[in-house]
Coordinates of C-alpha atoms in Angstrom, one line a residue:
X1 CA 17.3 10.6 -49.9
X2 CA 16.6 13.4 -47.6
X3 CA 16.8 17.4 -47.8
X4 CA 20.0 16.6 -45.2
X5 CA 21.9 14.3 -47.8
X6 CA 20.7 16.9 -50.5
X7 CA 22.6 19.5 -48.9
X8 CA 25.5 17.6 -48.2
X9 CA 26.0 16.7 -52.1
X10 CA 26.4 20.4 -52.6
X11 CA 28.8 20.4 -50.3
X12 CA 31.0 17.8 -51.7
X13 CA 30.7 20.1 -54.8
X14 CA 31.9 22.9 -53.1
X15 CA 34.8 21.4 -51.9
X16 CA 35.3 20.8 -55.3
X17 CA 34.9 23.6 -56.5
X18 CA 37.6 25.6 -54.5
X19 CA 40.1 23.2 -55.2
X20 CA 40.4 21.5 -51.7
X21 CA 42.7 18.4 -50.9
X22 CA 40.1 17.9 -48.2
X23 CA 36.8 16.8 -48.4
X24 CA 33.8 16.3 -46.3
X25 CA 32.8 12.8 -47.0
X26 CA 32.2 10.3 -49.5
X27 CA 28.6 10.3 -50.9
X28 CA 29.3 6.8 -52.6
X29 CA 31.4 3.4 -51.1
X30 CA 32.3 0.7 -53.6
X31 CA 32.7 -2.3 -52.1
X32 CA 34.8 -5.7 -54.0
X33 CA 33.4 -8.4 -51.7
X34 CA 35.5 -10.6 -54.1
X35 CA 38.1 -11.1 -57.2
X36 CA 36.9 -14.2 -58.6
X37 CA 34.9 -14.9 -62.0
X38 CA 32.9 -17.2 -63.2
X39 CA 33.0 -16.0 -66.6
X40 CA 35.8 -14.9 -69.5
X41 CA 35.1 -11.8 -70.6
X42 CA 37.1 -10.7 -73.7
X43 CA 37.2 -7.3 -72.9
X44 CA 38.5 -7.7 -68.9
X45 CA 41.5 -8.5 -67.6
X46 CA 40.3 -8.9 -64.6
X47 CA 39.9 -12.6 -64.4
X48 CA 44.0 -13.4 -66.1
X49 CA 45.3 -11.5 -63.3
X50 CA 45.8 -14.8 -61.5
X51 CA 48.1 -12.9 -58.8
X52 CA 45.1 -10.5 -57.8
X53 CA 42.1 -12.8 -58.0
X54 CA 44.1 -15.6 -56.1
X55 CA 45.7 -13.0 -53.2
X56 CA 47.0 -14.9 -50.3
X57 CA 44.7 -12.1 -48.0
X58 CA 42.3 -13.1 -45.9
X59 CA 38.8 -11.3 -47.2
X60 CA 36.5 -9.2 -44.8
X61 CA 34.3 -11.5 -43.3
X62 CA 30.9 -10.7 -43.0
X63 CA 31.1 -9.1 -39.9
X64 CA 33.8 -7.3 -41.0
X65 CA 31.3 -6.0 -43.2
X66 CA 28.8 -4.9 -41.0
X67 CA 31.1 -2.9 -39.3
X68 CA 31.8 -1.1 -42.1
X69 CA 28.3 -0.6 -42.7
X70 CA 27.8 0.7 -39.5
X71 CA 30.5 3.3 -39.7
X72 CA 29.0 4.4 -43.0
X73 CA 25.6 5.2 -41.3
X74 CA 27.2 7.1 -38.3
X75 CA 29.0 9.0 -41.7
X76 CA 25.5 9.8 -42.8
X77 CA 26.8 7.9 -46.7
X78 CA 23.9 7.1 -48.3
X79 CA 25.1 5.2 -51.6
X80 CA 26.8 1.7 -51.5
X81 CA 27.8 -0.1 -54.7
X82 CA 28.7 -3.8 -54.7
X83 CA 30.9 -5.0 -57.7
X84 CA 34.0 -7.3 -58.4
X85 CA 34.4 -10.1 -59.2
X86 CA 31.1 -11.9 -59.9
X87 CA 29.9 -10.8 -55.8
X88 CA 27.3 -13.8 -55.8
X89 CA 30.1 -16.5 -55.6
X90 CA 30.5 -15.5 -52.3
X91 CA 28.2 -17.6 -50.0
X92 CA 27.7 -15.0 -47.7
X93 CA 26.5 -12.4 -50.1
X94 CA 23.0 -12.3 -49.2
X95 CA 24.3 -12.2 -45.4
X96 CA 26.4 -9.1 -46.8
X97 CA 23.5 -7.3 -48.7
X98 CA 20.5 -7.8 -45.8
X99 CA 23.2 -6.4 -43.2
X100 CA 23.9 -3.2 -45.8
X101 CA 19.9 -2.8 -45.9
X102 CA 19.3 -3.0 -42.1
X103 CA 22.2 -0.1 -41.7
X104 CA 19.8 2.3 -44.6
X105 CA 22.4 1.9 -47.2
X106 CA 21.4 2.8 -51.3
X107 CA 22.1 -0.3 -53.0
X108 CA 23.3 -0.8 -56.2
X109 CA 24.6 -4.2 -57.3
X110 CA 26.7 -5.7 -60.5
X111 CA 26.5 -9.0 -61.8
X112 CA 26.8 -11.3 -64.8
X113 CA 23.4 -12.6 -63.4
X114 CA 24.4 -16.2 -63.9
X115 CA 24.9 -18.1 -61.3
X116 CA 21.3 -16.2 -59.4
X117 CA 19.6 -18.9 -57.6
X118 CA 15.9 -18.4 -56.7
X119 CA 16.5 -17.9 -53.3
X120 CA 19.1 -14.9 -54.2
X121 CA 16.2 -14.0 -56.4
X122 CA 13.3 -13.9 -53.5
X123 CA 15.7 -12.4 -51.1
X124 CA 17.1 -9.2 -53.1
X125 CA 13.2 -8.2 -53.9
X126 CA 12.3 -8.8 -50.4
X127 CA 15.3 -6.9 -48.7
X128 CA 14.1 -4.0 -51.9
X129 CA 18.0 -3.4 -52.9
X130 CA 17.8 -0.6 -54.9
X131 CA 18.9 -1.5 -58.4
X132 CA 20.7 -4.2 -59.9
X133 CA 23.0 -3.9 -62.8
X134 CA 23.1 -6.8 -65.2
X135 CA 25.8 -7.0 -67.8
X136 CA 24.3 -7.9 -71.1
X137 CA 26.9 -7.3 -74.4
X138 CA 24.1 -8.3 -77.0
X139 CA 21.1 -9.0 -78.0
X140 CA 21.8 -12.3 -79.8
X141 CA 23.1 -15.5 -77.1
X142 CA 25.9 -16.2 -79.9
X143 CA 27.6 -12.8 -79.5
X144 CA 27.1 -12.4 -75.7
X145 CA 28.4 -15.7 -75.1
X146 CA 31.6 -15.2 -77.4
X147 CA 32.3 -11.9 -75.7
X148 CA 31.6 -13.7 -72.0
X149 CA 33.5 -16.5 -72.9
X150 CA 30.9 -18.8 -71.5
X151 CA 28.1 -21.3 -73.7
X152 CA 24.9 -20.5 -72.2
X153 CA 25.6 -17.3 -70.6
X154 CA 23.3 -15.2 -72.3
X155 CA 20.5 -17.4 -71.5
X156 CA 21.0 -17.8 -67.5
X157 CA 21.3 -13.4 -67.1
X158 CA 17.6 -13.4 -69.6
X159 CA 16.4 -16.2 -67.2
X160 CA 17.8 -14.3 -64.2
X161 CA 16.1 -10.8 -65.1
X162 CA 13.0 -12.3 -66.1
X163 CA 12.6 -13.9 -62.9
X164 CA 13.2 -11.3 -60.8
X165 CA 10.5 -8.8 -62.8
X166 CA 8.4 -11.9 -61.8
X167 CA 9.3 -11.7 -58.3
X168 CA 8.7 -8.2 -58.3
X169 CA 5.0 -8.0 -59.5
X170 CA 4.6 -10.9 -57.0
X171 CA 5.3 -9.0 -54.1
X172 CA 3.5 -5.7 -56.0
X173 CA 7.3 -3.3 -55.9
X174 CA 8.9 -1.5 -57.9
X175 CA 12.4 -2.9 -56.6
X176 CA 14.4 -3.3 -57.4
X177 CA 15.1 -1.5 -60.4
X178 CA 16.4 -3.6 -63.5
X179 CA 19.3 -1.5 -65.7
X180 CA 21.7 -2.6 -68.2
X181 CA 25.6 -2.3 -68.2
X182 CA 27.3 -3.2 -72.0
X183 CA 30.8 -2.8 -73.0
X184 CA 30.8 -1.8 -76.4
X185 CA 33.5 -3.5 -78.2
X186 CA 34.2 -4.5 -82.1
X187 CA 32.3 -7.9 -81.7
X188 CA 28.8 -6.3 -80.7
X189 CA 29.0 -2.8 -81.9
X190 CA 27.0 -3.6 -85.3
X191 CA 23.8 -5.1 -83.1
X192 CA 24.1 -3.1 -79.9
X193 CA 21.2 -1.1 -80.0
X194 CA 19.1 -4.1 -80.4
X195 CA 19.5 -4.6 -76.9
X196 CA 17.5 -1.4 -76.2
X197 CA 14.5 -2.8 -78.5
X198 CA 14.7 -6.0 -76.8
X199 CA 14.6 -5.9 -73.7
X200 CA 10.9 -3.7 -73.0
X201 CA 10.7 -4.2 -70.1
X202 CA 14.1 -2.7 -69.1
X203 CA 14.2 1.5 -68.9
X204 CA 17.9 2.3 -68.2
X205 CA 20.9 1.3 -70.1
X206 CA 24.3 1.9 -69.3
X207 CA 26.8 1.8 -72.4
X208 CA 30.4 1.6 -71.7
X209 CA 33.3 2.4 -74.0
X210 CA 36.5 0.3 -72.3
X211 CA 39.4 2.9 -70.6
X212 CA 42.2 3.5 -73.7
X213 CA 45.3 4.4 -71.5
X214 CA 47.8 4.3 -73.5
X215 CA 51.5 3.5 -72.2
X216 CA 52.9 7.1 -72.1
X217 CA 49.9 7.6 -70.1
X218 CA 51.0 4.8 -67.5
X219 CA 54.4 5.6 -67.5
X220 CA 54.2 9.3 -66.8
X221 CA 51.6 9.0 -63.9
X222 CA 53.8 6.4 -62.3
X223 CA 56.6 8.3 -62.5
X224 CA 55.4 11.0 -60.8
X225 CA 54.5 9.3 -58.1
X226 CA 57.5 7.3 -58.3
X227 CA 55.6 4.3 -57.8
X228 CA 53.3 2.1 -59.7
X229 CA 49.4 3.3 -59.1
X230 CA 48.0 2.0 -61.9
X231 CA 48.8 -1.6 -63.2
X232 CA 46.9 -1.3 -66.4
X233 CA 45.5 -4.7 -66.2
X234 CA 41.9 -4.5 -66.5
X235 CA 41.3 -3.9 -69.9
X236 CA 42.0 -5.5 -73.2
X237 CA 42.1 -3.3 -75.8
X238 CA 42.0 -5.8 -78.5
X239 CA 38.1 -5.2 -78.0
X240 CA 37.9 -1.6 -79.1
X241 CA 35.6 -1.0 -82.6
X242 CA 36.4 1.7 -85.3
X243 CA 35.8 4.8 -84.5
X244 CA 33.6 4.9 -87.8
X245 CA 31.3 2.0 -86.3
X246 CA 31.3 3.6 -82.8
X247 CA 29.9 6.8 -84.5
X248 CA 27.0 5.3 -86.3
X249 CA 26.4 3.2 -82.9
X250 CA 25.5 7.2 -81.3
X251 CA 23.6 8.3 -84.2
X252 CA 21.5 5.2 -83.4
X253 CA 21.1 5.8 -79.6
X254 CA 19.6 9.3 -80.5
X255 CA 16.8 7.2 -81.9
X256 CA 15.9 5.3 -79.2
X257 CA 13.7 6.6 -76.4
X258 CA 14.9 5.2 -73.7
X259 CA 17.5 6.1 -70.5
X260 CA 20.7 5.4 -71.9
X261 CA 24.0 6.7 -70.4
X262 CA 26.8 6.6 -72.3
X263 CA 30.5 6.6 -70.9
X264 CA 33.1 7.6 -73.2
X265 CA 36.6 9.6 -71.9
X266 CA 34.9 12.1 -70.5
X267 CA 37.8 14.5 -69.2
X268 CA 37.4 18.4 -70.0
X269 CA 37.7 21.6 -68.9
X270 CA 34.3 21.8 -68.0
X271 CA 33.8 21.6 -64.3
X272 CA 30.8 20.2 -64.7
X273 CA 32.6 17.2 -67.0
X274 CA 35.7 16.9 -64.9
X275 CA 35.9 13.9 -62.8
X276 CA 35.6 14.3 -59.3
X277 CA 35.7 10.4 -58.1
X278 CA 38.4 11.2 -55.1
X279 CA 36.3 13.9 -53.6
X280 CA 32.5 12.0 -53.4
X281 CA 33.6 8.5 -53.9
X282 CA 35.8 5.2 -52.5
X283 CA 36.5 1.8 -53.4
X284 CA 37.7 -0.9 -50.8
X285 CA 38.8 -4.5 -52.1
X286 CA 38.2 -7.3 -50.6
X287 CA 41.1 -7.5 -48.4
X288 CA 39.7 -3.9 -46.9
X289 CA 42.2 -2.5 -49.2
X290 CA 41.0 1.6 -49.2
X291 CA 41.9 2.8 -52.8
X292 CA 40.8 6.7 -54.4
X293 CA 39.2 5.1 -57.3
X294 CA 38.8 1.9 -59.8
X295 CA 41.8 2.9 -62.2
X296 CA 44.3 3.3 -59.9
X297 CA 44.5 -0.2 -58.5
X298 CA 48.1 -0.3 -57.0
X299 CA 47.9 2.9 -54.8
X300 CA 46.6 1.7 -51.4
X301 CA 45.4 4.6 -48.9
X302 CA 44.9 2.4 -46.2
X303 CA 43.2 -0.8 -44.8
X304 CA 39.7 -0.8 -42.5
X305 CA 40.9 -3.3 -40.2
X306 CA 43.9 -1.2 -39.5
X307 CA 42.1 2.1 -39.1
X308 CA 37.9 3.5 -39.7
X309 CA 37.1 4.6 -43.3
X310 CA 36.3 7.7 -41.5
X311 CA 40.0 8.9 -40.8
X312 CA 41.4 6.9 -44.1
X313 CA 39.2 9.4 -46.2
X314 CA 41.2 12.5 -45.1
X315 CA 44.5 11.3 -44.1
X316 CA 47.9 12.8 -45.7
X317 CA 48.1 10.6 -48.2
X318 CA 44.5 10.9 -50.0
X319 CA 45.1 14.7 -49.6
X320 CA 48.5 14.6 -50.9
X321 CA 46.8 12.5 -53.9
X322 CA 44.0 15.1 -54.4
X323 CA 46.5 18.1 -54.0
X324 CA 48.5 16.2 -57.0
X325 CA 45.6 16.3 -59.1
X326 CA 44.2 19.5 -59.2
X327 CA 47.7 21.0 -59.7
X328 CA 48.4 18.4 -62.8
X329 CA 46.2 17.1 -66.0
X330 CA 47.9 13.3 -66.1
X331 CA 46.6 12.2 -69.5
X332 CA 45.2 9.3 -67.6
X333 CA 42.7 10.8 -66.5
X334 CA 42.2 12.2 -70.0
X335 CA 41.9 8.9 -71.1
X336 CA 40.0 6.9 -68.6
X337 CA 36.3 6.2 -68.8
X338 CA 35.6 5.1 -65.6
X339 CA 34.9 8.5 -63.9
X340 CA 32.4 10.4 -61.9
X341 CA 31.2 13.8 -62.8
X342 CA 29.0 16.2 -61.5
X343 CA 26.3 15.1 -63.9
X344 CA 26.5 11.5 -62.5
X345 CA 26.0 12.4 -58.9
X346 CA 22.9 14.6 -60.0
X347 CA 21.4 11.8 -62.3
X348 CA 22.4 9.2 -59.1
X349 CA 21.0 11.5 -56.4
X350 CA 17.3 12.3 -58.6
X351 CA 17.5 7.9 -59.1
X352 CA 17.5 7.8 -55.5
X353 CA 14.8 10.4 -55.0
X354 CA 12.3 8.3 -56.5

C-alpha cells in the first residue's frame, strides 16, 4: 500500500468523523462468489437457508468479475475479500482470484480449506494472494468435526495448511500469509486456546464470538425502515458458551504470545470503537446484489449489472441509510459482532504494509 492509499484511509475517517452520509470510497470490497457449502456448521445458518443458497439468479460470471475488478482499480480500492459460501466450489475460482491479482487487488480469502486441490494449492502461492483465512474451531479432529458437521473435516484444512507452508518455502515467499478464523461456541470453548499452541507455525488468529441479536433488536430496526433489512438467519445461537467459560477463555488469551484478534459486540461510544462498515466497506452477493454490510442481508442498494459500484456507493439510498445511522443507536448494531472499526482498518492497512 502506497503513501496515496495511506492518505485516502484518513480521509474515509474524516468523513467519518463529521458525520457525513457521503463518503469518498470504499477502502474494502467483499465479494460472495457463491452461497453454497460443503460443510454443516453448528453455529451458521447459512447453509439451512435453502431459499438463499439455492436462488433462482444467475451468478456473476467470471467476466462479470473482472469487470468489477477493473472498476475497483480505476476507484484506486486496494482491499478485496472473498468469502461465502465455501468460494472454492466454484470451478472458476482460481479464474476469479488470478483476474483480481492482475487488476493489483489485496487479497484476503476464507475457506473451510477442504475441498483445496493441489493445483488450487500451487496456483494461490504463485499468483502471492495476500492471506488466506482458514476456519479451524479446535484443536482436537473430534470437536472440529462435530462443530463442522463433517467426519474428516479437521483433517483435510491441517492437510490443506500444511501444504500450502510447503508450497510456500518451495517457491522461497512469504505468501501468502496463513491466519486462523474460530467461532467460539459452547462445544470448543474449554480447548480453544490449544489451537494457538498447536498450530506453530501459524502467527495470527482471529477469534469470533457469534452476532446475539436478539428479536427486539430485529423487530425495531425493521420497523423503522419499514421493511425487513436484516433476516436474522445466519446465526444459531444454540452455540453460545457461559459467559463464565467465555471469561476464563480471555484470561487464557492474555497468556499466549501470539496475534490474536478477538471480536466480541464491540459497539461504544468511543469513536475509535464505533463501527464504521458503511463508510470504508461493501459486500456484493453473488447475484451482484450491492448490500452496506454482512448483517443486513435483505436491504439491497443496488445490482452491478444494472449500474458501476462506483455510483451504487453514493446513491440516495446508501446515504439515506448512513444519514439513519448516525442520527439513531439501533441496538443491532449494539449487538452485532461483525463490525469494522477504526482499529481494524489500522491493523488491516499496517498487514498490508508489510
Amino acid at each position: 500500500m502506497n503513501i496515496k492509499n495511506l492518505f485516502n484511509t484518513l480521509l474515509d475517517f474524516s468523513y467519518f468523523s463529521f458525520k457525513s452520509s457521503r463518503s469518498f470510497k470504499p477502502l474494502i470490497v467483499v465479494i460472495e462468489p457463491t452461497y453454497l457449502c460443503n460443510l454443516r456448521c453448528k453455529s451458521c445458518n447459512l447453509w439451512r437457508n435453502f431459499e438463499k443458497a439455492n436462488s433462482k439468479g444467475t451468478i456473476l460470471t467470471t467476466s462479470e468479475y473482472r469487470n468489477l475488478f477493473k472498476e475497483l482499480e480505476k476507484m484506486g480500492i486496494f482491499t478485496l475479500v472473498i468469502s461465502g459460501g465455501e468460494p472454492f466450489l466454484r470451478r472458476d475460482i482460481l479464474k476469479i482470484i488470478a483476474s483480481a491479482k492482475k487488476y493489483n487487488l489485496k487479497l484476503y480469502i476464507t475457506t473451510n480449506g477442504t475441498v483445496l486441490t493441489r493445483k488450487a494449492i500451487k496456483s494461490l502461492v504463485r499468483l502471492q494472494v495476500d492471506d488466506i483465512a482458514f476456519s479451524l474451531d479446535s484443536a482436537f479432529p473430534g470437536i472440529h468435526d462435530f462443530i463442522r458437521g463433517r467426519k474428516g473435516a479437521f483433517l483435510k484444512t491441517v492437510e490443506a495448511i500444511d501444504a500450502i507452508i510447503k508450497e510456500k518455502e518451495r517457491n522461497k515467499t512469504s505468501r501468502p500469509r496463513i491466519s486462523i478464523n474460530t467461532v467460539v461456541s459452547k462445544y470448543n470453548i474449554k480447548s480453544l486456546s490449544e489451537i494457538c499452541y498447536k498450530l506453530e507455525k501459524i502467527k495470527i488468529f482471529r477469534f469470533y464470538y457469534p452476532t446475539n441479536i436478539s428479536e427486539d433488536s430485529l423487530n425495531e430496526i425493521n420497523r423503522f425502515f419499514s421493511q425487513q433489512i436484516y433476516s436474522g438467519q445466519f446465526y444459531n445461537l444454540d452455540v453460545l458458551p457461559k459467559k463464565e467459560e467465555l471469561t476464563s477463555f480471555l484470561n487464557d488469551l492474555k497468556r499466549i504470545r501470539k496475534s490474536i484478534l478477538f471480536k466480541p459486540p464491540m459497539f461504544s461510544k468511543s469513536l475509535f470503537h464505533q463501527c464504521i462498515f458503511f463508510w470504508i466497506a461493501t459486500v456484493i452477493s453473488p447475484y451482484g446484489d450491492v448490500y452496506p454490510c454482512t448483517l443486513l442481508d435483505k436491504f439491497k442498494i443496488g445490482n452491478i449489472r444494472n449500474e458501476s459500484l462506483e455510483d451504487i456507493w453514493n446513491n440516495n439510498k446508501y446515504r439515506r441509510l448512513r444519514s439513519s445511522f448516525i442520527k439513531n443507536r439501533f441496538k443491532v448494531c449494539e449487538e452485532c459482532s461483525c463490525g469494522i472499526n477504526i482499529r481494524d482498518v489500522i491493523n488491516r492497512s499496517m498487514f498490508f504494509l508489510t
